[in-house]
mmCIF file of C-alpha atoms in Angstrom:
data_model
loop_
_atom_site.group_PDB
_atom_site.id
_atom_site.type_symbol
_atom_site.label_atom_id
_atom_site.label_comp_id
_atom_site.label_asym_id
_atom_site.label_seq_id
_atom_site.Cartn_x
_atom_site.Cartn_y
_atom_site.Cartn_z
ATOM 1 C CA MET A 253 22.800 27.005 9.490
ATOM 2 C CA THR A 254 25.204 24.711 7.686
ATOM 3 C CA ASP A 255 24.105 22.778 4.584
ATOM 4 C CA ALA A 256 24.070 19.627 6.685
ATOM 5 C CA GLU A 257 21.828 21.209 9.320
ATOM 6 C CA THR A 258 19.422 22.451 6.653
ATOM 7 C CA ALA A 259 19.365 19.023 4.994
ATOM 8 C CA GLN A 260 18.743 17.350 8.356
ATOM 9 C CA MET A 261 15.794 19.643 8.995
ATOM 10 C CA GLU A 262 14.367 18.977 5.540
ATOM 11 C CA ILE A 263 14.690 15.213 6.027
ATOM 12 C CA ALA A 264 12.747 15.518 9.292
ATOM 13 C CA GLU A 265 9.990 17.455 7.488
ATOM 14 C CA HIS A 266 9.716 14.869 4.699
ATOM 15 C CA ARG A 267 9.586 12.104 7.294
ATOM 16 C CA LYS A 268 6.749 13.868 9.059
ATOM 17 C CA ALA A 269 4.866 14.082 5.750
ATOM 18 C CA ILE A 270 5.498 10.367 5.163
ATOM 19 C CA ASP A 271 4.177 9.543 8.642
ATOM 20 C CA ASP A 272 0.950 11.396 7.770
ATOM 21 C CA TYR A 273 0.641 9.514 4.468
ATOM 22 C CA ASP A 274 1.090 6.216 6.271
ATOM 23 C CA VAL A 275 -1.899 6.911 8.530
ATOM 24 C CA GLN A 276 -4.054 7.459 5.436
ATOM 25 C CA ILE A 277 -2.612 4.504 3.504
ATOM 26 C CA VAL A 278 -3.185 2.076 6.396
ATOM 27 C CA LYS A 279 -6.749 3.334 6.811
ATOM 28 C CA LEU A 280 -7.491 2.755 3.112
ATOM 29 C CA LEU A 281 -5.796 -0.660 3.125
ATOM 30 C CA ASN A 282 -7.947 -1.716 6.090
ATOM 31 C CA GLU A 283 -11.121 -0.475 4.384
ATOM 32 C CA ARG A 284 -10.086 -2.299 1.207
ATOM 33 C CA ALA A 285 -9.508 -5.413 3.343
ATOM 34 C CA GLU A 286 -13.124 -5.262 4.596
ATOM 35 C CA HIS A 287 -14.322 -5.638 0.997
ATOM 36 C CA SER A 288 -11.846 -8.464 0.337
ATOM 37 C CA LEU A 289 -13.169 -10.305 3.388
ATOM 38 C CA ALA A 290 -16.760 -9.791 2.202
ATOM 39 C CA ILE A 291 -15.863 -11.184 -1.236
ATOM 40 C CA ARG A 292 -14.093 -14.130 0.379
ATOM 41 C CA ALA A 293 -17.284 -14.992 2.293
ATOM 42 C CA LEU A 294 -19.384 -14.784 -0.904
ATOM 43 C CA LYS A 295 -17.123 -16.846 -3.174
ATOM 44 C CA PRO A 296 -18.211 -20.307 -1.959
ATOM 45 C CA ILE A 297 -21.841 -19.430 -2.862
ATOM 46 C CA VAL A 298 -20.814 -18.946 -6.492
ATOM 47 C CA ASN A 299 -18.228 -21.749 -6.515
ATOM 48 C CA MET A 300 -15.317 -19.351 -6.972
ATOM 49 C CA GLY A 301 -11.876 -20.184 -5.597
ATOM 50 C CA LEU A 302 -9.999 -17.841 -3.257
ATOM 51 C CA TYR A 303 -7.301 -17.212 -5.860
ATOM 52 C CA ASP A 304 -8.561 -15.641 -9.077
ATOM 53 C CA PRO A 305 -5.609 -14.970 -11.411
ATOM 54 C CA ALA A 306 -7.776 -13.230 -14.043
ATOM 55 C CA ARG A 307 -9.053 -10.719 -11.460
ATOM 56 C CA GLU A 308 -5.526 -10.152 -10.138
ATOM 57 C CA GLU A 309 -4.220 -9.460 -13.644
ATOM 58 C CA GLN A 310 -7.163 -7.089 -14.197
ATOM 59 C CA ILE A 311 -6.151 -5.202 -11.029
ATOM 60 C CA PHE A 312 -2.522 -4.919 -12.203
ATOM 61 C CA GLN A 313 -3.630 -3.654 -15.639
ATOM 62 C CA ARG A 314 -5.904 -1.031 -14.072
ATOM 63 C CA LEU A 315 -3.153 0.208 -11.748
ATOM 64 C CA GLU A 316 -0.832 0.671 -14.698
ATOM 65 C CA GLY A 317 -3.563 2.574 -16.515
ATOM 66 C CA PHE A 318 -3.754 5.321 -13.904
ATOM 67 C CA ASN A 319 -0.248 5.242 -12.408
ATOM 68 C CA GLN A 320 1.310 8.677 -12.833
ATOM 69 C CA GLY A 321 4.629 8.015 -11.108
ATOM 70 C CA PRO A 322 7.203 8.503 -9.717
ATOM 71 C CA MET A 323 6.637 4.804 -9.024
ATOM 72 C CA GLN A 324 7.234 2.747 -12.142
ATOM 73 C CA ASN A 325 4.654 0.140 -13.105
ATOM 74 C CA GLU A 326 6.975 -2.645 -11.936
ATOM 75 C CA ASN A 327 7.364 -0.912 -8.556
ATOM 76 C CA LEU A 328 3.599 -0.765 -8.196
ATOM 77 C CA ARG A 329 3.196 -4.364 -9.312
ATOM 78 C CA GLU A 330 5.654 -5.441 -6.602
ATOM 79 C CA ILE A 331 3.741 -3.600 -3.860
ATOM 80 C CA TYR A 332 0.384 -4.877 -5.092
ATOM 81 C CA ALA A 333 1.622 -8.466 -5.363
ATOM 82 C CA SER A 334 2.247 -8.142 -1.631
ATOM 83 C CA ILE A 335 -1.131 -6.458 -0.964
ATOM 84 C CA LEU A 336 -3.064 -9.120 -2.900
ATOM 85 C CA LYS A 337 -1.146 -11.906 -1.167
ATOM 86 C CA VAL A 338 -1.871 -10.436 2.270
ATOM 87 C CA MET A 339 -5.550 -9.883 1.466
ATOM 88 C CA LYS A 340 -5.881 -13.672 1.081
ATOM 89 C CA GLU A 341 -4.165 -14.270 4.432
ATOM 90 C CA ILE A 342 -6.063 -11.889 6.734
ATOM 91 C CA PRO A 343 -7.894 -13.899 9.385
ATOM 92 C CA ALA A 344 -11.656 -13.795 8.693
ATOM 93 C CA MET B 17 -32.897 -14.003 -8.019
ATOM 94 C CA THR B 18 -31.090 -17.110 -6.817
ATOM 95 C CA ASP B 19 -28.624 -16.937 -3.930
ATOM 96 C CA ALA B 20 -25.813 -17.390 -6.434
ATOM 97 C CA GLU B 21 -27.033 -14.480 -8.570
ATOM 98 C CA THR B 22 -27.319 -12.240 -5.517
ATOM 99 C CA ALA B 23 -23.841 -13.243 -4.355
ATOM 100 C CA GLN B 24 -22.418 -12.607 -7.832
ATOM 101 C CA MET B 25 -23.919 -9.124 -7.841
ATOM 102 C CA GLU B 26 -22.548 -8.380 -4.371
ATOM 103 C CA ILE B 27 -19.076 -9.550 -5.401
ATOM 104 C CA ALA B 28 -19.209 -7.158 -8.377
ATOM 105 C CA GLU B 29 -20.152 -4.279 -6.042
ATOM 106 C CA HIS B 30 -17.312 -5.036 -3.609
ATOM 107 C CA ARG B 31 -14.889 -5.241 -6.541
ATOM 108 C CA LYS B 32 -16.025 -1.831 -7.749
ATOM 109 C CA ALA B 33 -15.405 -0.429 -4.248
ATOM 110 C CA ILE B 34 -11.939 -2.024 -4.245
ATOM 111 C CA ASP B 35 -11.166 -0.481 -7.645
ATOM 112 C CA ASP B 36 -12.009 2.949 -6.201
ATOM 113 C CA TYR B 37 -9.777 2.332 -3.165
ATOM 114 C CA ASP B 38 -6.915 1.335 -5.442
ATOM 115 C CA VAL B 39 -7.047 4.688 -7.254
ATOM 116 C CA GLN B 40 -6.685 6.458 -3.907
ATOM 117 C CA ILE B 41 -4.017 4.093 -2.553
ATOM 118 C CA VAL B 42 -1.841 4.438 -5.675
ATOM 119 C CA LYS B 43 -2.174 8.233 -5.534
ATOM 120 C CA LEU B 44 -1.032 8.287 -1.892
ATOM 121 C CA LEU B 45 1.809 5.825 -2.552
ATOM 122 C CA ASN B 46 3.070 8.039 -5.384
ATOM 123 C CA GLU B 47 2.879 11.157 -3.210
ATOM 124 C CA ARG B 48 4.702 9.278 -0.436
ATOM 125 C CA ALA B 49 7.312 8.269 -3.025
ATOM 126 C CA GLU B 50 7.980 11.930 -3.872
ATOM 127 C CA HIS B 51 9.027 12.494 -0.250
ATOM 128 C CA SER B 52 11.162 9.346 -0.246
ATOM 129 C CA LEU B 53 12.966 10.576 -3.365
ATOM 130 C CA ALA B 54 13.519 13.980 -1.742
ATOM 131 C CA ILE B 55 14.993 12.310 1.349
ATOM 132 C CA ARG B 56 17.185 10.107 -0.823
ATOM 133 C CA ALA B 57 18.646 13.227 -2.491
ATOM 134 C CA LEU B 58 19.323 14.858 0.905
ATOM 135 C CA LYS B 59 20.960 11.876 2.608
ATOM 136 C CA PRO B 60 24.452 12.243 1.055
ATOM 137 C CA ILE B 61 24.635 15.807 2.453
ATOM 138 C CA VAL B 62 24.281 14.459 5.990
ATOM 139 C CA ASN B 63 26.306 11.276 5.347
ATOM 140 C CA MET B 64 23.300 9.011 5.832
ATOM 141 C CA GLY B 65 23.052 5.697 3.989
ATOM 142 C CA LEU B 66 20.072 4.781 1.797
ATOM 143 C CA TYR B 67 19.048 1.995 4.163
ATOM 144 C CA ASP B 68 18.205 3.138 7.689
ATOM 145 C CA PRO B 69 17.035 0.152 9.759
ATOM 146 C CA ALA B 70 16.200 2.289 12.822
ATOM 147 C CA ARG B 71 13.854 4.485 10.758
ATOM 148 C CA GLU B 72 12.254 1.414 9.177
ATOM 149 C CA GLU B 73 11.628 -0.126 12.572
ATOM 150 C CA GLN B 74 10.169 3.198 13.759
ATOM 151 C CA ILE B 75 7.766 3.111 10.793
ATOM 152 C CA PHE B 76 6.667 -0.457 11.611
ATOM 153 C CA GLN B 77 6.115 0.456 15.270
ATOM 154 C CA ARG B 78 4.010 3.490 14.329
ATOM 155 C CA LEU B 79 1.866 1.452 11.925
ATOM 156 C CA GLU B 80 1.141 -1.044 14.650
ATOM 157 C CA GLY B 81 0.203 1.790 16.985
ATOM 158 C CA PHE B 82 -2.665 2.994 14.813
ATOM 159 C CA ASN B 83 -3.648 -0.178 12.961
ATOM 160 C CA GLN B 84 -7.316 -0.882 13.692
ATOM 161 C CA GLY B 85 -7.715 -4.008 11.527
ATOM 162 C CA PRO B 86 -9.013 -6.153 9.979
ATOM 163 C CA MET B 87 -5.381 -6.435 8.861
ATOM 164 C CA GLN B 88 -3.246 -7.926 11.580
ATOM 165 C CA ASN B 89 0.042 -6.224 12.451
ATOM 166 C CA GLU B 90 1.982 -8.962 10.670
ATOM 167 C CA ASN B 91 -0.134 -8.455 7.532
ATOM 168 C CA LEU B 92 0.664 -4.766 7.602
ATOM 169 C CA ARG B 93 4.339 -5.415 8.237
ATOM 170 C CA GLU B 94 4.461 -7.667 5.168
ATOM 171 C CA ILE B 95 2.887 -5.013 2.928
ATOM 172 C CA TYR B 96 5.110 -2.264 4.311
ATOM 173 C CA ALA B 97 8.265 -4.361 3.947
ATOM 174 C CA SER B 98 7.411 -4.379 0.262
ATOM 175 C CA ILE B 99 6.594 -0.636 0.190
ATOM 176 C CA LEU B 100 9.849 0.313 1.945
ATOM 177 C CA LYS B 101 11.861 -1.967 -0.364
ATOM 178 C CA VAL B 102 10.255 -0.459 -3.458
ATOM 179 C CA MET B 103 10.763 3.110 -2.210
ATOM 180 C CA LYS B 104 14.530 2.446 -2.305
ATOM 181 C CA GLU B 105 14.309 1.119 -5.877
ATOM 182 C CA ILE B 106 12.286 3.840 -7.625
ATOM 183 C CA PRO B 107 14.414 5.465 -10.313
ATOM 184 C CA ALA B 108 15.347 9.022 -9.229
#
């Protein structure tokens, strides 16, 4: 096999691994979303607003505490900014 | 306990569950990132560019195929747009 053929095969293997990770990640994001929806339903009872900047900052700080890379903290913060935004937009 | 006290306690429990999900999600995102970095290193050998819109669209289509909610497909697409963007930006 040429180097290019070997590389092509390795790319296909990594993509297969990524596809498997995505199944797991989507499952966890949906389970996480169930808890976000439950919290959203409870917030009016305790007069809390939908957007809670202190809680969001607490989440970011925690993530950075256990992030082991290769994602940098700013990479993770960018993904989670999107996750937290979407969690507020999911139809109840 | 008042309704508000009960609700406050339930919110705290859901937040604890979310914190546990985030540990798992970050772990999987970092493992996924290892494969993205490996692919990035292989692409020059096969003359592939860093950005591959056909592969990205394939990823979106797959996600929508197994998404069971409560996230809507457009919610998931928004989160994954951010994940795929970040995966190209992680320092090698």
